[in-house]
PDB file of C-alpha atoms in Angstrom:
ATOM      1  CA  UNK A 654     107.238 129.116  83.275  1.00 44.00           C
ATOM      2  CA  UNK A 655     109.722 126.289  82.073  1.00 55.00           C
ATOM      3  CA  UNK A 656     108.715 122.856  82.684  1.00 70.00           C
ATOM      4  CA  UNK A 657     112.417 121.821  81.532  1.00 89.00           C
ATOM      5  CA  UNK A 658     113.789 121.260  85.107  1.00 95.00           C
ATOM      6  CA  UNK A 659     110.606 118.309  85.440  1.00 97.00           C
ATOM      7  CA  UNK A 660     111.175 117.137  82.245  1.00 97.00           C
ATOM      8  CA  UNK A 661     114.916 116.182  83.174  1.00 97.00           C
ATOM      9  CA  UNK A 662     113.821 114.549  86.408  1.00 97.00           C
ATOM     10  CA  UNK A 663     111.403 112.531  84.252  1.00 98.00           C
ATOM     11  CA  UNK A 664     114.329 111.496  81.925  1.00 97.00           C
ATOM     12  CA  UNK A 665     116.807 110.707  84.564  1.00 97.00           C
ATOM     13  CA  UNK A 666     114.521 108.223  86.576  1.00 98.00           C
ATOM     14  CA  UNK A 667     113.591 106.709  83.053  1.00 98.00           C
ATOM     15  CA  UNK A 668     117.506 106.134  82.650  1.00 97.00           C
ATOM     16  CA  UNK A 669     117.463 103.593  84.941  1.00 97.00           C
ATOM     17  CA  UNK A 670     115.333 101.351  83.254  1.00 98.00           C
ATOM     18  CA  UNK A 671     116.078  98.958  80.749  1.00 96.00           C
ATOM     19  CA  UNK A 672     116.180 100.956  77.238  1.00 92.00           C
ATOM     20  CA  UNK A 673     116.280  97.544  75.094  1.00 94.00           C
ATOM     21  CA  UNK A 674     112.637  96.602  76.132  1.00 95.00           C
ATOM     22  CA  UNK A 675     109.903  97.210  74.081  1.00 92.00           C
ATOM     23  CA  UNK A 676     107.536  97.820  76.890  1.00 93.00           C
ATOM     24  CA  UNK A 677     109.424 100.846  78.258  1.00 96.00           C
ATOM     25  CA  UNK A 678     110.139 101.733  75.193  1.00 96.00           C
ATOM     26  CA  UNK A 679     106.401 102.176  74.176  1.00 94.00           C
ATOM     27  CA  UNK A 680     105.742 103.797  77.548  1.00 96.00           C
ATOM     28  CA  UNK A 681     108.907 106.858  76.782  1.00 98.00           C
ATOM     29  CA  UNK A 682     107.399 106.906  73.661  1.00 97.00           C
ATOM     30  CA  UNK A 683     103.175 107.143  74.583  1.00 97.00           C
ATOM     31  CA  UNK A 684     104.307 109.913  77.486  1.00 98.00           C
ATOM     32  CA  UNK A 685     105.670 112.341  75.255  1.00 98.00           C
ATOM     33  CA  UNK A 686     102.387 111.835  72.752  1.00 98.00           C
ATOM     34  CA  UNK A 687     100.183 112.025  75.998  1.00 99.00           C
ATOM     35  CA  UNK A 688     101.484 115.458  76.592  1.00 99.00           C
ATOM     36  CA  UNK A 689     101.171 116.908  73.386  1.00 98.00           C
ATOM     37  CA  UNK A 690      97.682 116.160  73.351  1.00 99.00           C
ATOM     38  CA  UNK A 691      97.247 117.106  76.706  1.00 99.00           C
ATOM     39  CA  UNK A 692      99.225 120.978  75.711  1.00 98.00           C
ATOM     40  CA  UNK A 693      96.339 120.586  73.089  1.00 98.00           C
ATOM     41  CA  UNK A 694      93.686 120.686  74.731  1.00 98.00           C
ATOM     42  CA  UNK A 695      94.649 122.830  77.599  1.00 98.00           C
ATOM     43  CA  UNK A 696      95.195 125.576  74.672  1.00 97.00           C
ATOM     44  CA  UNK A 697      91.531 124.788  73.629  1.00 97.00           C
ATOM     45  CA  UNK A 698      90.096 125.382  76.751  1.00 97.00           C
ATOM     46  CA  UNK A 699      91.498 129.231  77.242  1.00 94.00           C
ATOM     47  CA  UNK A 700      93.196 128.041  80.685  1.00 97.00           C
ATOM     48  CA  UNK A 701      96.155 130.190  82.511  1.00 97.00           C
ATOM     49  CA  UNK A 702      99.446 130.118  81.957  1.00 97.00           C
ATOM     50  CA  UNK A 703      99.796 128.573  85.478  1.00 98.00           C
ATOM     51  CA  UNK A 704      96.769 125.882  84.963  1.00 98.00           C
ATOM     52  CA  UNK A 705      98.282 124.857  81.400  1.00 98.00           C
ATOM     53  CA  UNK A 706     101.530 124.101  83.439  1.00 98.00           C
ATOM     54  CA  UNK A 707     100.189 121.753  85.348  1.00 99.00           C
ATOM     55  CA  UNK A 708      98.149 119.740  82.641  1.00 99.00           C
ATOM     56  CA  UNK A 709     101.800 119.730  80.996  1.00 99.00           C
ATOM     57  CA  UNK A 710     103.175 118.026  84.327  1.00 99.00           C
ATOM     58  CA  UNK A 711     100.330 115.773  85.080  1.00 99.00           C
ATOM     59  CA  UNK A 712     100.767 114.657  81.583  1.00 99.00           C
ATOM     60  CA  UNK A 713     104.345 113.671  81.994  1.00 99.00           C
ATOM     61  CA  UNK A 714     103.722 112.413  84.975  1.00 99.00           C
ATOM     62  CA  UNK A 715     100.865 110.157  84.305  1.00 99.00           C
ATOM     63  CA  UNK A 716     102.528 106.673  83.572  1.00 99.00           C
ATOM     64  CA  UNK A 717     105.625 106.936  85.549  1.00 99.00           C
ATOM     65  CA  UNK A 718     104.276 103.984  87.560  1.00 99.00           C
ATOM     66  CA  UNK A 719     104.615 101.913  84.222  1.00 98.00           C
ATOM     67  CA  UNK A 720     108.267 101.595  84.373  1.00 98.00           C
ATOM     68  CA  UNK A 721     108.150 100.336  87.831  1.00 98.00           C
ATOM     69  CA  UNK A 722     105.302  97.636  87.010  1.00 98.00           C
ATOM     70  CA  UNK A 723     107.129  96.500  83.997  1.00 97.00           C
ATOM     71  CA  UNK A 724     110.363  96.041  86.005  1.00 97.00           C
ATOM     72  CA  UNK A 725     109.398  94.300  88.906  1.00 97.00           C
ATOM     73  CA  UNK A 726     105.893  92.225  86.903  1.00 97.00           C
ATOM     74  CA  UNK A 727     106.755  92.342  83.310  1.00 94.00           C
ATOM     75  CA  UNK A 728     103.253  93.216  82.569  1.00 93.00           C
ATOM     76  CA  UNK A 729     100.713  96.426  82.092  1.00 92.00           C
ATOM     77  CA  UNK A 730      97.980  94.649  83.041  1.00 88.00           C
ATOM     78  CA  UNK A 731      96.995  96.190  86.250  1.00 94.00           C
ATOM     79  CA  UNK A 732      94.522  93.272  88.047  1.00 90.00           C
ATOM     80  CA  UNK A 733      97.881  90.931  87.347  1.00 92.00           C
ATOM     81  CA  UNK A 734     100.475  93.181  89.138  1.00 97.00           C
ATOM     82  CA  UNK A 735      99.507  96.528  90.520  1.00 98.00           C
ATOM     83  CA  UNK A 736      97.401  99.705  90.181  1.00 98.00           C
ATOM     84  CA  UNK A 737     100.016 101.682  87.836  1.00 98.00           C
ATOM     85  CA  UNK A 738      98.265 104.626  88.487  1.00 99.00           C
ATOM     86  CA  UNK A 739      98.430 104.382  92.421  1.00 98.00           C
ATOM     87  CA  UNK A 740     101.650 103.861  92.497  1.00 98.00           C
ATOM     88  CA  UNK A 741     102.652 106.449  89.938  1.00 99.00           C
ATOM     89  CA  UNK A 742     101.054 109.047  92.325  1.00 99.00           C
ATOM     90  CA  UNK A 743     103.104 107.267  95.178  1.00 98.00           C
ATOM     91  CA  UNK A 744     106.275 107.308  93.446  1.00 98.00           C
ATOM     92  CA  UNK A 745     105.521 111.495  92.518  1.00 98.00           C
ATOM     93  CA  UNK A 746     105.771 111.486  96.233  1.00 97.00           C
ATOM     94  CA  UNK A 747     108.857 109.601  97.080  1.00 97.00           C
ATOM     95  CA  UNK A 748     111.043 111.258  94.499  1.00 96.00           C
ATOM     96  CA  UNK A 749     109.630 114.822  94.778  1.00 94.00           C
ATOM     97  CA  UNK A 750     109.523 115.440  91.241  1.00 97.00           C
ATOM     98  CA  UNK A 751     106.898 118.258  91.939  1.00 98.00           C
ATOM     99  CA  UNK A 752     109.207 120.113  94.239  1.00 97.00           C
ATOM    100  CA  UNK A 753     109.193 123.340  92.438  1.00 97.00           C
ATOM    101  CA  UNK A 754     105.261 123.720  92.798  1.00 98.00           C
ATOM    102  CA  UNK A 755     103.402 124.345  95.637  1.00 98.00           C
ATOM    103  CA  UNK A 756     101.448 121.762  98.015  1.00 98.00           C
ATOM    104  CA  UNK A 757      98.409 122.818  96.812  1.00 98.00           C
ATOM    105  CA  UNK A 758      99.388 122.230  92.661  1.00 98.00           C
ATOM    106  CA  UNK A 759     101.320 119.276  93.591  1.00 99.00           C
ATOM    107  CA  UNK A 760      97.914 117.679  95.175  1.00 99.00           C
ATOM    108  CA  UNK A 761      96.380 118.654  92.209  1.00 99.00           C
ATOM    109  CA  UNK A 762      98.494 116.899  90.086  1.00 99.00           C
ATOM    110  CA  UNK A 763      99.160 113.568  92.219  1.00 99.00           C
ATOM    111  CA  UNK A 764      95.099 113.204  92.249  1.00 99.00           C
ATOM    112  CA  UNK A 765      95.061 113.682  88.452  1.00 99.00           C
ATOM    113  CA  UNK A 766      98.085 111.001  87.852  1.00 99.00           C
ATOM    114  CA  UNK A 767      96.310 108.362  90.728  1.00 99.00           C
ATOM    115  CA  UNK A 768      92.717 108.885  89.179  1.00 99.00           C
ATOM    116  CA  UNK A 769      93.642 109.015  85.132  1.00 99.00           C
ATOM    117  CA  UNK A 770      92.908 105.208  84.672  1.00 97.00           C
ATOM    118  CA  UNK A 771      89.657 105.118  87.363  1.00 97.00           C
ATOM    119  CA  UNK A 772      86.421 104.233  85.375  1.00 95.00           C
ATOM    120  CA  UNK A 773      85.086 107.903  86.274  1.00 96.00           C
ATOM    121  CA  UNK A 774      86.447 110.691  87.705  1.00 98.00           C
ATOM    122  CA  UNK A 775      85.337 111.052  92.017  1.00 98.00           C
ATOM    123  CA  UNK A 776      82.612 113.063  92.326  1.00 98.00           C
ATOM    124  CA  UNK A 777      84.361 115.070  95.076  1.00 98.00           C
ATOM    125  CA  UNK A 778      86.931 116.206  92.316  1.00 98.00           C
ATOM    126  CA  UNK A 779      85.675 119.779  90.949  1.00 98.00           C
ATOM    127  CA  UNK A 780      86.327 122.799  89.819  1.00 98.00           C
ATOM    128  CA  UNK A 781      89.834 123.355  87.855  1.00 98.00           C
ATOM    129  CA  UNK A 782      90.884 119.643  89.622  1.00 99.00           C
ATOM    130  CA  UNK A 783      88.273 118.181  87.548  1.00 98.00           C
ATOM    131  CA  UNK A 784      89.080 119.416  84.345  1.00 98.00           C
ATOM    132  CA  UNK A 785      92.880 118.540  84.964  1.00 99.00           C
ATOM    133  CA  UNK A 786      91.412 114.881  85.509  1.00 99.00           C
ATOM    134  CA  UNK A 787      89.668 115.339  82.369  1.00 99.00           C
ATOM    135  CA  UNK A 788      92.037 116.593  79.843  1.00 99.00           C
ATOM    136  CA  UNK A 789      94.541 114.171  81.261  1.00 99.00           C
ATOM    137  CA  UNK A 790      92.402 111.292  80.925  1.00 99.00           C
ATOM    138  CA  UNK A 791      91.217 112.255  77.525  1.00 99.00           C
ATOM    139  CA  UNK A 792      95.188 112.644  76.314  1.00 99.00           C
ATOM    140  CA  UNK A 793      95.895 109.094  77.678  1.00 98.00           C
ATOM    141  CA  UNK A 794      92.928 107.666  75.009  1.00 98.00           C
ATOM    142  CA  UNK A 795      93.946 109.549  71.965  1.00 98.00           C
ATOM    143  CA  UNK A 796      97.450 108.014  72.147  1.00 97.00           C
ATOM    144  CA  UNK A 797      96.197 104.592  73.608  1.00 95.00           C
ATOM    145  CA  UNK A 798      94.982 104.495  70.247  1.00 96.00           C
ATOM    146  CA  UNK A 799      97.835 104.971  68.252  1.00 95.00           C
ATOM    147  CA  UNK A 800      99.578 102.269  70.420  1.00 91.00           C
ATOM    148  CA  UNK A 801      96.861  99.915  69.366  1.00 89.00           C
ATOM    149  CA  UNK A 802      97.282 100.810  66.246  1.00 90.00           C
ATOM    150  CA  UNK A 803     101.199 100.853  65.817  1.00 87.00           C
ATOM    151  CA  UNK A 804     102.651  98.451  68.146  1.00 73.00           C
ATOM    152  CA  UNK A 805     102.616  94.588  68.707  1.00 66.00           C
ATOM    153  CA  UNK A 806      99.763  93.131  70.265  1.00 63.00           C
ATOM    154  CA  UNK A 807     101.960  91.040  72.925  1.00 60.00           C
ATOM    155  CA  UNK A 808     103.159  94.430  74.270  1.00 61.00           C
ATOM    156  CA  UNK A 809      99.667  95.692  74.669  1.00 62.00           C
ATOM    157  CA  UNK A 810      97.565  92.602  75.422  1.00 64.00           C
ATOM    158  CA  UNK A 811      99.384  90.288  75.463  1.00 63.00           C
ATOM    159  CA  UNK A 812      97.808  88.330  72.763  1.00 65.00           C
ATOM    160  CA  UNK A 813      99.108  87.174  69.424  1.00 67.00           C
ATOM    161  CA  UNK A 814      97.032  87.909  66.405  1.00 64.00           C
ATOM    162  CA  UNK A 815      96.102  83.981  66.111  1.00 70.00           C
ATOM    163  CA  UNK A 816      94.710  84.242  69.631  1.00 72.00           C
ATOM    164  CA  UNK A 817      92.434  87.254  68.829  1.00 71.00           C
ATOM    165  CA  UNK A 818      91.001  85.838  65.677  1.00 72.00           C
ATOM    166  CA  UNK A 819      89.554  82.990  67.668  1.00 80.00           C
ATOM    167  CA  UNK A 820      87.713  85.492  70.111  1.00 86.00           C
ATOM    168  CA  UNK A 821      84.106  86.551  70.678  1.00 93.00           C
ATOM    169  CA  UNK A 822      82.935  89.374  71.453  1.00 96.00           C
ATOM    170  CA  UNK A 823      81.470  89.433  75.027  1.00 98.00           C
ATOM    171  CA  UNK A 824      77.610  90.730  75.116  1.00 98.00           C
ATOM    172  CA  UNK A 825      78.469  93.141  77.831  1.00 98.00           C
ATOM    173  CA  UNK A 826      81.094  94.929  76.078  1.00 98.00           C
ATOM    174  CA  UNK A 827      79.499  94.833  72.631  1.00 98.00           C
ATOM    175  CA  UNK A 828      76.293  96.576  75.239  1.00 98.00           C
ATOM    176  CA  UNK A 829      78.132  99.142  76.699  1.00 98.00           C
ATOM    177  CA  UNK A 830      79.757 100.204  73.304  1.00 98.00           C
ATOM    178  CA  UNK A 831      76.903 100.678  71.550  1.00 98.00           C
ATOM    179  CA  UNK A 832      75.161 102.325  74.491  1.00 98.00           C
ATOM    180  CA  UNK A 833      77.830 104.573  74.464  1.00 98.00           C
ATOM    181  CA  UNK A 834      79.562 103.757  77.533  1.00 97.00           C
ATOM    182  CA  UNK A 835      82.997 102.746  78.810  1.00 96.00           C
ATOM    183  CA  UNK A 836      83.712  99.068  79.331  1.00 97.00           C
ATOM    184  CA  UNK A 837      84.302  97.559  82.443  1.00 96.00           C
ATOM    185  CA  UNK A 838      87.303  95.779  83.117  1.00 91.00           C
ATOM    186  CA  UNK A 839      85.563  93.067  84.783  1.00 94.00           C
ATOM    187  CA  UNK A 840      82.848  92.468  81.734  1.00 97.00           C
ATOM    188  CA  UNK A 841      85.973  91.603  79.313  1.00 94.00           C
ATOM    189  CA  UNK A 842      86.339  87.724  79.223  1.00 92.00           C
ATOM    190  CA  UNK A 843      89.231  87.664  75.938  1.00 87.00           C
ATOM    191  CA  UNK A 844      91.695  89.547  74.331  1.00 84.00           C
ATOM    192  CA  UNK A 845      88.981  90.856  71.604  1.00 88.00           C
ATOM    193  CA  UNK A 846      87.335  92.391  74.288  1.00 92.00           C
ATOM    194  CA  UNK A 847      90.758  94.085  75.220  1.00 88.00           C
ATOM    195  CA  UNK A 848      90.623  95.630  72.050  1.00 88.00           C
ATOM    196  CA  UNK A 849      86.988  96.564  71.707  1.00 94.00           C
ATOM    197  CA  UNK A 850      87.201  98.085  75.071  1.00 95.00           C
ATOM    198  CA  UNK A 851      89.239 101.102  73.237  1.00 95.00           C
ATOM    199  CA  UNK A 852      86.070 101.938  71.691  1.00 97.00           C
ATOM    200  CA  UNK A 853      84.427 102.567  74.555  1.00 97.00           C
ATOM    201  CA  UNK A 854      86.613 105.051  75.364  1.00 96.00           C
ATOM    202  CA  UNK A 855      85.081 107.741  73.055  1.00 97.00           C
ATOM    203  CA  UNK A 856      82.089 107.742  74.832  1.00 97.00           C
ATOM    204  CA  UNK A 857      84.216 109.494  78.107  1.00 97.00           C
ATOM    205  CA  UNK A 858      85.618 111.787  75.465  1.00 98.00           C
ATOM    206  CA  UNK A 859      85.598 115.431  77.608  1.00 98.00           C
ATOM    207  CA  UNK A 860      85.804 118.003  74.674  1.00 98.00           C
ATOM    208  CA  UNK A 861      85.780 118.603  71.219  1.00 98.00           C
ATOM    209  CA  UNK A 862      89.435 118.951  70.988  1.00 98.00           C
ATOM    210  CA  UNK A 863      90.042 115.562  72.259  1.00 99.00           C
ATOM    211  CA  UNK A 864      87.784 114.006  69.670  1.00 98.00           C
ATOM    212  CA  UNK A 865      88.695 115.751  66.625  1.00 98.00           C
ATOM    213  CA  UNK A 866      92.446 115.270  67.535  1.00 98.00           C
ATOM    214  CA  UNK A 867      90.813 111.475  67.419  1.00 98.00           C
ATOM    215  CA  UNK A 868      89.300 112.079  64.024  1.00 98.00           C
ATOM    216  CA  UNK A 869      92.214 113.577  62.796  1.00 97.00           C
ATOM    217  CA  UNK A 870      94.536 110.634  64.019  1.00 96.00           C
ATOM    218  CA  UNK A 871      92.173 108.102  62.326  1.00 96.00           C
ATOM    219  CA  UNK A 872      93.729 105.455  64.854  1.00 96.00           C
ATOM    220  CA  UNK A 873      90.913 104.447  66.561  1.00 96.00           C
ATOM    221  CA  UNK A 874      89.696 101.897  64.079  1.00 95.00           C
ATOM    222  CA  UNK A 875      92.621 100.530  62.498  1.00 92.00           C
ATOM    223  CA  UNK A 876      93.177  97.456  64.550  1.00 88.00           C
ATOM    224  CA  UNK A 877      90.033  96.265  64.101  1.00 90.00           C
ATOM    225  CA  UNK A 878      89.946  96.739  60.721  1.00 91.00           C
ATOM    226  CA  UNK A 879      92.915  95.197  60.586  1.00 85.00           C
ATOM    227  CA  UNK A 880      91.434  91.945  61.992  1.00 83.00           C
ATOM    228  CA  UNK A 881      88.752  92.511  59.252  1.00 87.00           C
ATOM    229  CA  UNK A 882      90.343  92.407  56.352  1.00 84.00           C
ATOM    230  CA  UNK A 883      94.374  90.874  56.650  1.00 70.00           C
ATOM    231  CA  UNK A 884      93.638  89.158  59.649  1.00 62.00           C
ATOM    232  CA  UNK A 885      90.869  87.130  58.074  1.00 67.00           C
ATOM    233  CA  UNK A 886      88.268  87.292  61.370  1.00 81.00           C
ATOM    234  CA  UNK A 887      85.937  84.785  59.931  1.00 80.00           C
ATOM    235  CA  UNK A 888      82.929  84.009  61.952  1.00 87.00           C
ATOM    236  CA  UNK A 889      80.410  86.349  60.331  1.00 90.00           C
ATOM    237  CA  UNK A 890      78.355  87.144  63.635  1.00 94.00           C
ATOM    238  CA  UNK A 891      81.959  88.683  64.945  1.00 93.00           C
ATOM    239  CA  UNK A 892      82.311  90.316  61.520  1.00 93.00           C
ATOM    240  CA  UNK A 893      78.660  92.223  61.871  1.00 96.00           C
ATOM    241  CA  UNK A 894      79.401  92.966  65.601  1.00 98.00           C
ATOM    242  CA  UNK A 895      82.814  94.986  64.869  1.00 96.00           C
ATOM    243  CA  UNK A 896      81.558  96.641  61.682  1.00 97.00           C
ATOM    244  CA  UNK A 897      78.393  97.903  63.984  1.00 98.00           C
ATOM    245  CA  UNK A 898      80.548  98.829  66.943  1.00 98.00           C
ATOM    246  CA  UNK A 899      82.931 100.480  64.357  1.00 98.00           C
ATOM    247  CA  UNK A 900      80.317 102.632  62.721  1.00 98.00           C
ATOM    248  CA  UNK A 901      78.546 103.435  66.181  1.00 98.00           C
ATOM    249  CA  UNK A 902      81.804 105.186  67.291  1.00 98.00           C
ATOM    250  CA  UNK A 903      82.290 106.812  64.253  1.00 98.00           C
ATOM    251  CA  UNK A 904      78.699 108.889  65.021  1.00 98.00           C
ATOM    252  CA  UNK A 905      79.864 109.319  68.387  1.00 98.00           C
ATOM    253  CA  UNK A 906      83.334 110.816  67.768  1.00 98.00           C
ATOM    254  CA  UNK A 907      81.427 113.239  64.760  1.00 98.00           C
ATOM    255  CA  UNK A 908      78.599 114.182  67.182  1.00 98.00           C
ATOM    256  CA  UNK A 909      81.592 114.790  70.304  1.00 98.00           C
ATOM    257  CA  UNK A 910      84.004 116.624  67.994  1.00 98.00           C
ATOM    258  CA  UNK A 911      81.071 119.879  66.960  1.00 95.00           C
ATOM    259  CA  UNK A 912      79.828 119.911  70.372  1.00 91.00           C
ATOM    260  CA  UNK A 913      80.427 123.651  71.709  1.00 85.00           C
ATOM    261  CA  UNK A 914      83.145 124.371  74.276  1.00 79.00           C
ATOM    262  CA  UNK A 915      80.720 124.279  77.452  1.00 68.00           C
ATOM    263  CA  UNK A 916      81.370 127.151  80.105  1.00 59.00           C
ATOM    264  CA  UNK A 917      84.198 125.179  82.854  1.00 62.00           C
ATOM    265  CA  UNK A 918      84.666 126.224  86.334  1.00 59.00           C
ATOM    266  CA  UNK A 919      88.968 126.359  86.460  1.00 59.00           C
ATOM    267  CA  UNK A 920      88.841 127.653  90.255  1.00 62.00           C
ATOM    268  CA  UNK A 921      90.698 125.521  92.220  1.00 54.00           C
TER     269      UNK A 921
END
């Protein structure tokens, strides 16, 4: 079934933003590579024609409360302005983009688009909802690296290279990463942390797919090698820390990408 009739509603309430700024700009550009990867991994997974439809919509779908937040707060940063995510699933509502499905696979995606930037997915979230949650979620970090690793840091962080070369890394995000967990938004205390948070991501990496599309990439440590070598990071206990946490994902995305494709409940 043709998703083309979503895919113009997506581009005509984009239209209405402004085109010249960089932020929605990146955003256009990160949903498109967000559902390719998602289309990836659905095809991994051996899901239905019907199922792989809606990881293609929930995938489209999955920022649109960026453009909003940018207009009216000039910011992505969510504890400054508003849960993107929330609002996207509000705003899926309001415009009835998901008119052609029914109530049941619209639910299915608004939960995936309100939940994809959560620190877990809800326990109460199972069967085929839960891997929709997880194959979105995965598809937002694979391209949330490339945007680290391709655009400026004052769109993503808001930090200028000068301000991130005076950073420390904060013990409880150097912990998690190298107990291979995500980082909490509330343990980061500078703009380093920002981007050593990304790491952290592997660790909630669902399937093999998403990793070796990861791998394959190689855009997950670029930034921070960056700061190693033409950035000139200087303090050598920073220096040790990133080359450790660098290395320790490195194991983790190898060990993630040749696990086997485990058995996955897709009822809804």
């Amino acid at each position: 079934m043709s998703d083309i009739k979503e895919e113009k509603r997506f581009a005509e309430y984009v239209s209405h933003y402004n085109p010249e700024d960089s932020q929605i700009r990146l955003k256009v550009v990160h949903t498109w590579k967000v559902v390719q990867a998602a289309d990836q991994i659905a095809a991994s997974l051996g899901l239905s024609t019907d199922q792989k439809r809606l990881v293609h919509l929930a995938a489209l779908f999955h920022d649109i409360g960026r453009f909003e937040q940018v207009r009216r707060y000039h910011t992505f940063h969510d504890a400054k302005s508003v849960d993107h995510a929330a609002l996207g699933a509000e705003i899926l509502k309001q415009e009835d983009f998901l008119k052609d499905l029914s109530q049941d696979q619209q639910a299915q995606v608004i939960e995936a688009v309100r939940i994809h930037s959560q620190y877990a997915i809800p326990q109460e979230d199972k069967g085929f909802q839960r891997v929709l949650d997880q194959i979105i979620r995965d598809a937002d970090k694979i391209d949330i690296f490339r945007v680290a690793a391709t655009e400026s840091p004052k769109d993503t962080s808001g930090a200028t290279l000068e301000t991130i070369d005076q950073d420390r890394i904060s013990p409880l995000v150097y912990q998690a990463v190298m107990e291979e967990r995500s980082v909490l938004r509330s343990d980061r205390r500078s703009h380093l942390d920002f981007w050593i948070s990304f790491l952290g991501f592997v660790s909630d990496l669902n399937y093999p797919a998403s990793a070796n599309l990861v791998l394959e990439q190689n855009d997950w440590q670029k930034p921070l090698k960056e700061m190693l070598t033409s950035y000139q990071i200087t303090d050598p206990a920073t220096r040790s820390q990133i080359e450790d946490l660098l290395a320790k994902t490195k194991t983790v995305l190898e060990q993630k990408s040749k696990n086997p494709v485990q058995s996955i409940s897709t009822e809804s």
